[in-house]
PDB file of C-alpha atoms and ligand atoms in Angstrom:
ATOM      1  CA  MET A   1      -7.933  11.381  -7.903  1.00  0.00           C
ATOM      2  CA  ARG A   2     -10.362   9.301  -9.902  1.00  0.00           C
ATOM      3  CA  HIS A   3      -8.066   6.941 -11.771  1.00  0.00           C
ATOM      4  CA  ASN A   4      -8.361   3.715 -13.651  1.00  0.00           C
ATOM      5  CA  PHE A   5      -5.150   1.848 -12.845  1.00  0.00           C
ATOM      6  CA  HIS A   6      -5.409  -1.879 -12.121  1.00  0.00           C
ATOM      7  CA  LEU A   7      -2.309  -3.855 -11.177  1.00  0.00           C
ATOM      8  CA  THR A   8      -2.378  -7.632 -11.022  1.00  0.00           C
ATOM      9  CA  GLY A   9       0.153  -9.724  -9.154  1.00  0.00           C
ATOM     10  CA  HIS A  10       0.393 -13.428  -8.333  1.00  0.00           C
ATOM     11  CA  ALA A  11      -2.257 -13.631  -5.605  1.00  0.00           C
ATOM     12  CA  PHE A  12      -3.311 -10.018  -5.074  1.00  0.00           C
ATOM     13  CA  ARG A  13      -4.270  -7.090  -7.213  1.00  0.00           C
ATOM     14  CA  LEU A  14      -4.802  -3.374  -6.785  1.00  0.00           C
ATOM     15  CA  ARG A  15      -7.886  -1.634  -8.140  1.00  0.00           C
ATOM     16  CA  PRO A  16      -9.080   1.963  -7.717  1.00  0.00           C
ATOM     17  CA  VAL A  17     -11.002   2.799  -4.563  1.00  0.00           C
ATOM     18  CA  ASP A  18     -14.601   3.786  -5.297  1.00  0.00           C
ATOM     19  CA  GLU A  19     -17.686   4.983  -3.442  1.00  0.00           C
ATOM     20  CA  GLN A  20     -18.770   1.421  -2.584  1.00  0.00           C
ATOM     21  CA  ASP A  21     -15.619   1.070  -0.451  1.00  0.00           C
ATOM     22  CA  ALA A  22     -16.512   3.805   2.051  1.00  0.00           C
ATOM     23  CA  ALA A  23     -17.746   1.524   4.865  1.00  0.00           C
ATOM     24  CA  PHE A  24     -14.884  -0.936   4.270  1.00  0.00           C
ATOM     25  CA  ILE A  25     -12.311   1.883   4.612  1.00  0.00           C
ATOM     26  CA  VAL A  26     -13.820   3.120   7.889  1.00  0.00           C
ATOM     27  CA  ALA A  27     -13.947  -0.368   9.419  1.00  0.00           C
ATOM     28  CA  LEU A  28     -10.464  -1.391   8.328  1.00  0.00           C
ATOM     29  CA  ARG A  29      -8.777   1.837   9.432  1.00  0.00           C
ATOM     30  CA  GLN A  30     -10.550   1.879  12.786  1.00  0.00           C
ATOM     31  CA  ASN A  31      -9.224  -1.596  13.414  1.00  0.00           C
ATOM     32  CA  ALA A  32      -5.641  -0.339  12.939  1.00  0.00           C
ATOM     33  CA  SER A  33      -6.095   3.093  14.431  1.00  0.00           C
ATOM     34  CA  ARG A  34      -2.891   3.160  16.480  1.00  0.00           C
ATOM     35  CA  PHE A  35      -0.699   3.813  13.455  1.00  0.00           C
ATOM     36  CA  LEU A  36      -3.114   5.576  11.111  1.00  0.00           C
ATOM     37  CA  ASN A  37      -4.428   9.123  11.346  1.00  0.00           C
ATOM     38  CA  THR A  38      -7.972   9.160  12.675  1.00  0.00           C
ATOM     39  CA  GLY A  39     -10.010   9.437   9.536  1.00  0.00           C
ATOM     40  CA  PRO A  40     -13.743   9.799   8.964  1.00  0.00           C
ATOM     41  CA  ALA A  41     -15.756   7.872  11.548  1.00  0.00           C
ATOM     42  CA  SER A  42     -18.763   6.984   9.389  1.00  0.00           C
ATOM     43  CA  ALA A  43     -19.352   5.784   5.837  1.00  0.00           C
ATOM     44  CA  ALA A  44     -21.099   9.083   5.041  1.00  0.00           C
ATOM     45  CA  ASP A  45     -18.084  11.119   6.217  1.00  0.00           C
ATOM     46  CA  GLN A  46     -15.769   8.774   4.349  1.00  0.00           C
ATOM     47  CA  LEU A  47     -17.810   9.343   1.189  1.00  0.00           C
ATOM     48  CA  ALA A  48     -17.355  13.093   1.601  1.00  0.00           C
ATOM     49  CA  TRP A  49     -13.593  12.491   2.043  1.00  0.00           C
ATOM     50  CA  LEU A  50     -13.580  10.353  -1.130  1.00  0.00           C
ATOM     51  CA  GLU A  51     -15.334  13.105  -3.096  1.00  0.00           C
ATOM     52  CA  ARG A  52     -12.488  15.480  -2.176  1.00  0.00           C
ATOM     53  CA  TYR A  53      -9.910  12.779  -2.931  1.00  0.00           C
ATOM     54  CA  PHE A  54     -11.409  12.190  -6.419  1.00  0.00           C
ATOM     55  CA  GLU A  55     -10.598  15.831  -7.230  1.00  0.00           C
ATOM     56  CA  ARG A  56      -7.041  15.762  -5.837  1.00  0.00           C
ATOM     57  CA  GLN A  57      -4.317  15.387  -8.434  1.00  0.00           C
ATOM     58  CA  GLY A  58      -1.314  13.158  -7.782  1.00  0.00           C
ATOM     59  CA  ASP A  59      -3.142  10.940  -5.286  1.00  0.00           C
ATOM     60  CA  PHE A  60      -3.894   7.296  -6.166  1.00  0.00           C
ATOM     61  CA  TYR A  61      -5.846   5.243  -3.639  1.00  0.00           C
ATOM     62  CA  PHE A  62      -6.224   1.485  -4.180  1.00  0.00           C
ATOM     63  CA  VAL A  63      -8.066  -1.449  -2.668  1.00  0.00           C
ATOM     64  CA  VAL A  64      -5.934  -4.583  -2.256  1.00  0.00           C
ATOM     65  CA  GLU A  65      -7.956  -7.605  -3.407  1.00  0.00           C
ATOM     66  CA  ALA A  66      -7.239 -11.319  -3.182  1.00  0.00           C
ATOM     67  CA  ILE A  67      -7.523 -12.543  -6.764  1.00  0.00           C
ATOM     68  CA  ARG A  68      -8.947 -16.028  -6.217  1.00  0.00           C
ATOM     69  CA  ARG A  69     -11.250 -15.249  -3.337  1.00  0.00           C
ATOM     70  CA  LYS A  70     -12.269 -11.945  -4.946  1.00  0.00           C
ATOM     71  CA  THR A  71     -12.292 -10.314  -1.509  1.00  0.00           C
ATOM     72  CA  ARG A  72     -11.109  -6.923  -0.308  1.00  0.00           C
ATOM     73  CA  GLU A  73      -8.075  -7.387   1.929  1.00  0.00           C
ATOM     74  CA  GLY A  74      -6.685  -3.914   2.362  1.00  0.00           C
ATOM     75  CA  LEU A  75      -5.855  -0.413   1.221  1.00  0.00           C
ATOM     76  CA  ILE A  76      -2.748   1.302  -0.100  1.00  0.00           C
ATOM     77  CA  SER A  77      -1.972   4.676  -1.698  1.00  0.00           C
ATOM     78  CA  LEU A  78       0.617   6.472  -3.724  1.00  0.00           C
ATOM     79  CA  TYR A  79       0.234  10.205  -3.098  1.00  0.00           C
ATOM     80  CA  ASP A  80       2.073  13.528  -3.252  1.00  0.00           C
ATOM     81  CA  VAL A  81       3.089  12.520  -6.763  1.00  0.00           C
ATOM     82  CA  ASP A  82       5.332  15.247  -8.125  1.00  0.00           C
ATOM     83  CA  SER A  83       5.774  14.431 -11.785  1.00  0.00           C
ATOM     84  CA  ARG A  84       8.207  17.309 -12.311  1.00  0.00           C
ATOM     85  CA  ASN A  85      10.642  15.960  -9.717  1.00  0.00           C
ATOM     86  CA  GLY A  86       9.640  12.335 -10.320  1.00  0.00           C
ATOM     87  CA  THR A  87       8.884  11.658  -6.646  1.00  0.00           C
ATOM     88  CA  ALA A  88       5.986  10.374  -4.547  1.00  0.00           C
ATOM     89  CA  GLN A  89       5.162   8.981  -1.167  1.00  0.00           C
ATOM     90  CA  TRP A  90       3.262   5.803  -0.413  1.00  0.00           C
ATOM     91  CA  GLY A  91       1.174   4.946   2.598  1.00  0.00           C
ATOM     92  CA  ARG A  92      -2.378   4.688   3.965  1.00  0.00           C
ATOM     93  CA  TRP A  93      -1.353   1.050   4.062  1.00  0.00           C
ATOM     94  CA  VAL A  94      -3.527  -1.342   6.025  1.00  0.00           C
ATOM     95  CA  LEU A  95      -4.556  -4.970   5.600  1.00  0.00           C
ATOM     96  CA  ASN A  96      -7.147  -7.223   7.189  1.00  0.00           C
ATOM     97  CA  PRO A  97      -5.576  -9.012  10.159  1.00  0.00           C
ATOM     98  CA  GLY A  98      -4.229 -12.346   8.891  1.00  0.00           C
ATOM     99  CA  SER A  99      -3.927 -11.211   5.265  1.00  0.00           C
ATOM    100  CA  SER A 100      -0.816 -12.392   3.462  1.00  0.00           C
ATOM    101  CA  GLY A 101      -0.923  -9.475   1.058  1.00  0.00           C
ATOM    102  CA  ALA A 102       1.821  -7.309   2.608  1.00  0.00           C
ATOM    103  CA  ILE A 103       4.701  -8.195   0.295  1.00  0.00           C
ATOM    104  CA  GLU A 104       2.640  -8.205  -2.869  1.00  0.00           C
ATOM    105  CA  SER A 105       0.738  -4.983  -2.154  1.00  0.00           C
ATOM    106  CA  ALA A 106       4.056  -3.209  -1.514  1.00  0.00           C
ATOM    107  CA  LEU A 107       5.486  -4.736  -4.696  1.00  0.00           C
ATOM    108  CA  LEU A 108       2.476  -3.592  -6.735  1.00  0.00           C
ATOM    109  CA  VAL A 109       2.580  -0.043  -5.416  1.00  0.00           C
ATOM    110  CA  TYR A 110       6.268   0.177  -6.361  1.00  0.00           C
ATOM    111  CA  ARG A 111       5.486  -1.338  -9.758  1.00  0.00           C
ATOM    112  CA  PHE A 112       2.854   1.348 -10.229  1.00  0.00           C
ATOM    113  CA  ALA A 113       5.271   4.124  -9.227  1.00  0.00           C
ATOM    114  CA  PHE A 114       8.247   2.995 -11.287  1.00  0.00           C
ATOM    115  CA  ASP A 115       6.744   1.119 -14.248  1.00  0.00           C
ATOM    116  CA  GLU A 116       3.459   2.975 -14.805  1.00  0.00           C
ATOM    117  CA  LEU A 117       4.312   6.502 -13.641  1.00  0.00           C
ATOM    118  CA  ALA A 118       8.050   6.252 -14.428  1.00  0.00           C
ATOM    119  CA  LEU A 119       9.006   8.005 -11.180  1.00  0.00           C
ATOM    120  CA  GLY A 120      12.603   8.380 -10.050  1.00  0.00           C
ATOM    121  CA  GLU A 121      12.149   7.875  -6.304  1.00  0.00           C
ATOM    122  CA  VAL A 122       9.486   6.767  -3.844  1.00  0.00           C
ATOM    123  CA  ARG A 123       9.553   7.391  -0.103  1.00  0.00           C
ATOM    124  CA  CYS A 124       7.530   6.273   2.864  1.00  0.00           C
ATOM    125  CA  ARG A 125       7.302   7.667   6.365  1.00  0.00           C
ATOM    126  CA  THR A 126       6.448   5.414   9.283  1.00  0.00           C
ATOM    127  CA  LEU A 127       5.828   6.445  12.892  1.00  0.00           C
ATOM    128  CA  ALA A 128       9.002   5.699  14.842  1.00  0.00           C
ATOM    129  CA  ASP A 129       7.164   3.342  17.216  1.00  0.00           C
ATOM    130  CA  ASN A 130       5.655   1.276  14.367  1.00  0.00           C
ATOM    131  CA  PHE A 131       8.565  -1.143  14.684  1.00  0.00           C
ATOM    132  CA  SER A 132       7.225  -3.969  12.536  1.00  0.00           C
ATOM    133  CA  VAL A 133       6.523  -1.722   9.550  1.00  0.00           C
ATOM    134  CA  ILE A 134       9.956  -0.093   9.870  1.00  0.00           C
ATOM    135  CA  ALA A 135      11.473  -3.595   9.940  1.00  0.00           C
ATOM    136  CA  PHE A 136       9.406  -4.487   6.873  1.00  0.00           C
ATOM    137  CA  HIS A 137      10.870  -1.587   4.865  1.00  0.00           C
ATOM    138  CA  ASP A 138      14.401  -2.350   6.100  1.00  0.00           C
ATOM    139  CA  SER A 139      14.078  -5.991   5.120  1.00  0.00           C
ATOM    140  CA  CYS A 140      12.795  -5.088   1.656  1.00  0.00           C
ATOM    141  CA  GLY A 141      16.155  -3.374   1.087  1.00  0.00           C
ATOM    142  CA  LEU A 142      15.081   0.273   1.422  1.00  0.00           C
ATOM    143  CA  GLN A 143      17.467   2.848   2.842  1.00  0.00           C
ATOM    144  CA  ARG A 144      16.619   5.044   5.813  1.00  0.00           C
ATOM    145  CA  THR A 145      17.222   8.687   4.981  1.00  0.00           C
ATOM    146  CA  GLY A 146      18.888   9.495   8.296  1.00  0.00           C
ATOM    147  CA  ALA A 147      17.637  11.145  11.463  1.00  0.00           C
ATOM    148  CA  PRO A 148      13.917  10.779  12.267  1.00  0.00           C
ATOM    149  CA  VAL A 149      11.677  13.313  10.539  1.00  0.00           C
ATOM    150  CA  MET A 150       8.670  14.895  12.236  1.00  0.00           C
ATOM    151  CA  ILE A 151       5.264  14.228  10.746  1.00  0.00           C
ATOM    152  CA  GLU A 152       1.842  15.466  11.690  1.00  0.00           C
ATOM    153  CA  PHE A 153      -0.235  12.698  13.207  1.00  0.00           C
ATOM    154  CA  ASP A 154      -3.740  13.492  14.448  1.00  0.00           C
ATOM    155  CA  GLY A 155      -2.755  17.151  14.785  1.00  0.00           C
ATOM    156  CA  LYS A 156       0.466  16.515  16.737  1.00  0.00           C
ATOM    157  CA  GLN A 157       4.069  16.349  15.557  1.00  0.00           C
ATOM    158  CA  ARG A 158       5.435  12.812  15.979  1.00  0.00           C
ATOM    159  CA  PRO A 159       8.843  11.344  15.044  1.00  0.00           C
ATOM    160  CA  ALA A 160       8.899   9.091  12.007  1.00  0.00           C
ATOM    161  CA  ILE A 161      11.424   7.089  10.031  1.00  0.00           C
ATOM    162  CA  GLU A 162      11.709   7.901   6.352  1.00  0.00           C
ATOM    163  CA  HIS A 163      12.726   5.218   3.862  1.00  0.00           C
ATOM    164  CA  THR A 164      13.444   5.826   0.200  1.00  0.00           C
ATOM    165  CA  LEU A 165      13.612   3.633  -2.844  1.00  0.00           C
ATOM    166  CA  PRO A 166      15.469   5.264  -5.734  1.00  0.00           C
ATOM    167  CA  ARG A 167      14.794   3.969  -9.215  1.00  0.00           C
ATOM    168  CA  ALA A 168      18.313   2.525  -9.479  1.00  0.00           C
ATOM    169  CA  GLU A 169      17.492   0.129  -6.613  1.00  0.00           C
ATOM    170  CA  TRP A 170      14.080  -0.866  -7.943  1.00  0.00           C
ATOM    171  CA  PRO A 171      15.132  -3.860 -10.110  1.00  0.00           C
ATOM    172  CA  HIS A 172      16.920  -5.418  -7.163  1.00  0.00           C
ATOM    173  CA  VAL A 173      14.040  -4.829  -4.725  1.00  0.00           C
ATOM    174  CA  MET A 174      11.551  -5.979  -7.360  1.00  0.00           C
ATOM    175  CA  GLN A 175      13.332  -9.310  -7.839  1.00  0.00           C
ATOM    176  CA  ARG A 176      13.437  -9.908  -4.130  1.00  0.00           C
ATOM    177  CA  LEU A 177       9.782  -9.054  -3.490  1.00  0.00           C
ATOM    178  CA  ASP A 178       8.577 -10.848  -6.596  1.00  0.00           C
ATOM    179  CA  ARG A 179      10.289 -14.065  -5.526  1.00  0.00           C
ATOM    180  CA  LEU A 180       8.608 -13.821  -2.111  1.00  0.00           C
ATOM    181  CA  ALA A 181       5.228 -12.897  -3.603  1.00  0.00           C
ATOM    182  CA  ARG A 182       5.373 -15.956  -5.876  1.00  0.00           C
ATOM    183  CA  ARG A 183       6.160 -18.183  -2.926  1.00  0.00           C
ATOM    184  CA  ILE A 184       3.307 -16.718  -0.862  1.00  0.00           C
ATOM    185  CA  ALA A 185       0.901 -17.129  -3.797  1.00  0.00           C
ATOM    186  CA  SER A 186       1.754 -20.799  -4.193  1.00  0.00           C
ATOM    187  CA  SER A 187       1.278 -21.430  -0.470  1.00  0.00           C
ATOM    188  CA  ILE A 188      -2.147 -19.760  -0.697  1.00  0.00           C
ATOM    189  CA  ASP A 189      -2.994 -22.028  -3.663  1.00  0.00           C
ATOM    190  CA  ASP A 190      -2.028 -25.060  -1.583  1.00  0.00           C
ATOM    191  CA  HIS A 191      -4.658 -24.036   0.973  1.00  0.00           C
ATOM    192  CA  TRP A 192      -7.339 -23.196  -1.562  1.00  0.00           C
ATOM    193  CA  PRO A 193      -9.705 -26.209  -1.703  1.00  0.00           C
ATOM    194  CA  SER A 194     -10.823 -25.818  -5.310  1.00  0.00           C
ATOM    195  CA  ALA A 195      -7.216 -25.505  -6.501  1.00  0.00           C
ATOM    196  CA  LYS A 196      -6.984 -29.279  -6.603  1.00  0.00           C
ATOM    197  CA  VAL A 197     -10.295 -29.736  -8.428  1.00  0.00           C
ATOM    198  CA  SER A 198      -9.666 -29.514 -12.127  1.00  0.00           C
ATOM    199  CA  PRO A 199     -12.240 -30.264 -14.803  1.00  0.00           C
TER     200      PRO A 199
HETATM  201  C1  LIG B 201       1.220  -2.434   7.651  1.00  0.00           C
HETATM  202  C2  LIG B 201       0.620  -3.789   7.384  1.00  0.00           C
HETATM  203  C3  LIG B 201      -0.272  -3.697   6.149  1.00  0.00           C
HETATM  204  C4  LIG B 201       1.771  -4.772   7.095  1.00  0.00           C
HETATM  205  O1  LIG B 201       1.247  -6.060   6.933  1.00  0.00           O
HETATM  206  P1  LIG B 201       1.807  -7.289   7.805  1.00  0.00           P
HETATM  207  O2  LIG B 201       1.142  -8.526   7.343  1.00  0.00           O
HETATM  208  O3  LIG B 201       1.723  -6.929   9.253  1.00  0.00           O
HETATM  209  O4  LIG B 201       3.337  -7.292   7.351  1.00  0.00           O
HETATM  210  P2  LIG B 201       4.532  -8.114   7.992  1.00  0.00           P
HETATM  211  O5  LIG B 201       5.585  -7.160   8.398  1.00  0.00           O
HETATM  212  O6  LIG B 201       4.035  -9.084   9.015  1.00  0.00           O
HETATM  213  O7  LIG B 201       5.069  -8.897   6.739  1.00  0.00           O
HETATM  214  C5  LIG B 201       4.314  -9.946   6.147  1.00  0.00           C
HETATM  215  C6  LIG B 201       5.146 -11.222   6.085  1.00  0.00           C
HETATM  216  O8  LIG B 201       6.208 -11.035   5.179  1.00  0.00           O
HETATM  217  C7  LIG B 201       7.444 -11.320   5.840  1.00  0.00           C
HETATM  218  N1  LIG B 201       8.421 -10.394   5.302  1.00  0.00           N
HETATM  219  C8  LIG B 201       8.357  -9.075   5.318  1.00  0.00           C
HETATM  220  N2  LIG B 201       9.404  -8.549   4.663  1.00  0.00           N
HETATM  221  C9  LIG B 201      10.143  -9.602   4.238  1.00  0.00           C
HETATM  222  C10 LIG B 201      11.335  -9.724   3.488  1.00  0.00           C
HETATM  223  N3  LIG B 201      11.963  -8.675   2.979  1.00  0.00           N
HETATM  224  N4  LIG B 201      11.795 -10.958   3.259  1.00  0.00           N
HETATM  225  C11 LIG B 201      11.150 -12.033   3.703  1.00  0.00           C
HETATM  226  N5  LIG B 201      10.009 -11.976   4.376  1.00  0.00           N
HETATM  227  C12 LIG B 201       9.520 -10.777   4.650  1.00  0.00           C
HETATM  228  C13 LIG B 201       7.169 -11.102   7.293  1.00  0.00           C
HETATM  229  O9  LIG B 201       8.054 -11.853   8.090  1.00  0.00           O
HETATM  230  C14 LIG B 201       5.764 -11.635   7.401  1.00  0.00           C
HETATM  231  O10 LIG B 201       5.812 -13.068   7.413  1.00  0.00           O
HETATM  232  P3  LIG B 201       4.848 -13.900   8.383  1.00  0.00           P
HETATM  233  O11 LIG B 201       3.442 -13.539   7.952  1.00  0.00           O
HETATM  234  O12 LIG B 201       5.226 -15.309   8.114  1.00  0.00           O
HETATM  235  O13 LIG B 201       5.176 -13.415   9.759  1.00  0.00           O
HETATM  236  C15 LIG B 201      -0.221  -4.302   8.598  1.00  0.00           C
HETATM  237  O14 LIG B 201       0.633  -4.584   9.691  1.00  0.00           O
HETATM  238  C16 LIG B 201      -1.260  -3.298   9.071  1.00  0.00           C
HETATM  239  O15 LIG B 201      -2.352  -3.246   8.510  1.00  0.00           O
HETATM  240  N6  LIG B 201      -0.878  -2.494  10.097  1.00  0.00           N
HETATM  241  C17 LIG B 201      -1.719  -1.464  10.661  1.00  0.00           C
HETATM  242  C18 LIG B 201      -1.619  -0.166   9.877  1.00  0.00           C
HETATM  243  C19 LIG B 201      -0.202   0.319   9.718  1.00  0.00           C
HETATM  244  O16 LIG B 201       0.615   0.279  10.621  1.00  0.00           O
HETATM  245  N7  LIG B 201       0.078   0.824   8.507  1.00  0.00           N
HETATM  246  C20 LIG B 201       1.351   1.384   8.168  1.00  0.00           C
HETATM  247  C21 LIG B 201       1.276   2.845   8.332  1.00  0.00           C
HETATM  248  S1  LIG B 201       2.768   3.560   7.703  1.00  0.00           S
END
């Protein structure tokens, strides 16, 4: 949906996706196509997709930006928001190769879900052969819900692992991710040439 949420972290921020991002979305998703549904193949088709997305309630799509460099580094979404049950799913997660925004973009999407939308539980579903992303969620302290679930991927049913983060666990996960995000931000600052040039 067309929203106006901006979330700022230590080195990265989330801002709403807009029409100018269409070509960026196509290029970034094509680069990571193995684990993402095949989406629109051209900027024009992506624009048409975005027009439908802008009308869809409970769906929040963000661009991940590096704060200092002011560059787009990735995409992330919170969708299927059910405000009656207080639940949502997050995904459509992809970063430029070499980006160090993984921890902080995950942290910010959780912050959005729990602190801005006051949800009670967030889940994510990852294809069962996307081992590194499954390991990421495990290491953040999320629980697996049990046996693999089946999800539709490019029109076929594929096994996936579902992780959940209930609100009660959020403060603990937040502390952990925030500590890491701070550390990553300071290591980025160390490599940023103008960081050492002060007036
Ligand atoms: C999903 C995606 C955005 C994750 O980003 P990533 O940079 O690969 O994430 P990583 O798992 O490497 O984690 C980033 C870093 O944080 C570290 N890390 C992750 N969780 C950690 C934790 N809980 N504690 C400490 N460190 C942790 C990792 O070791 C890694 O460190 P490194 O860069 O020194 O190796 C990216 O892989 C991508 O765009 N993939 C293609 C699309 C995709 O699969 N999307 C998911 C669909 S569900």
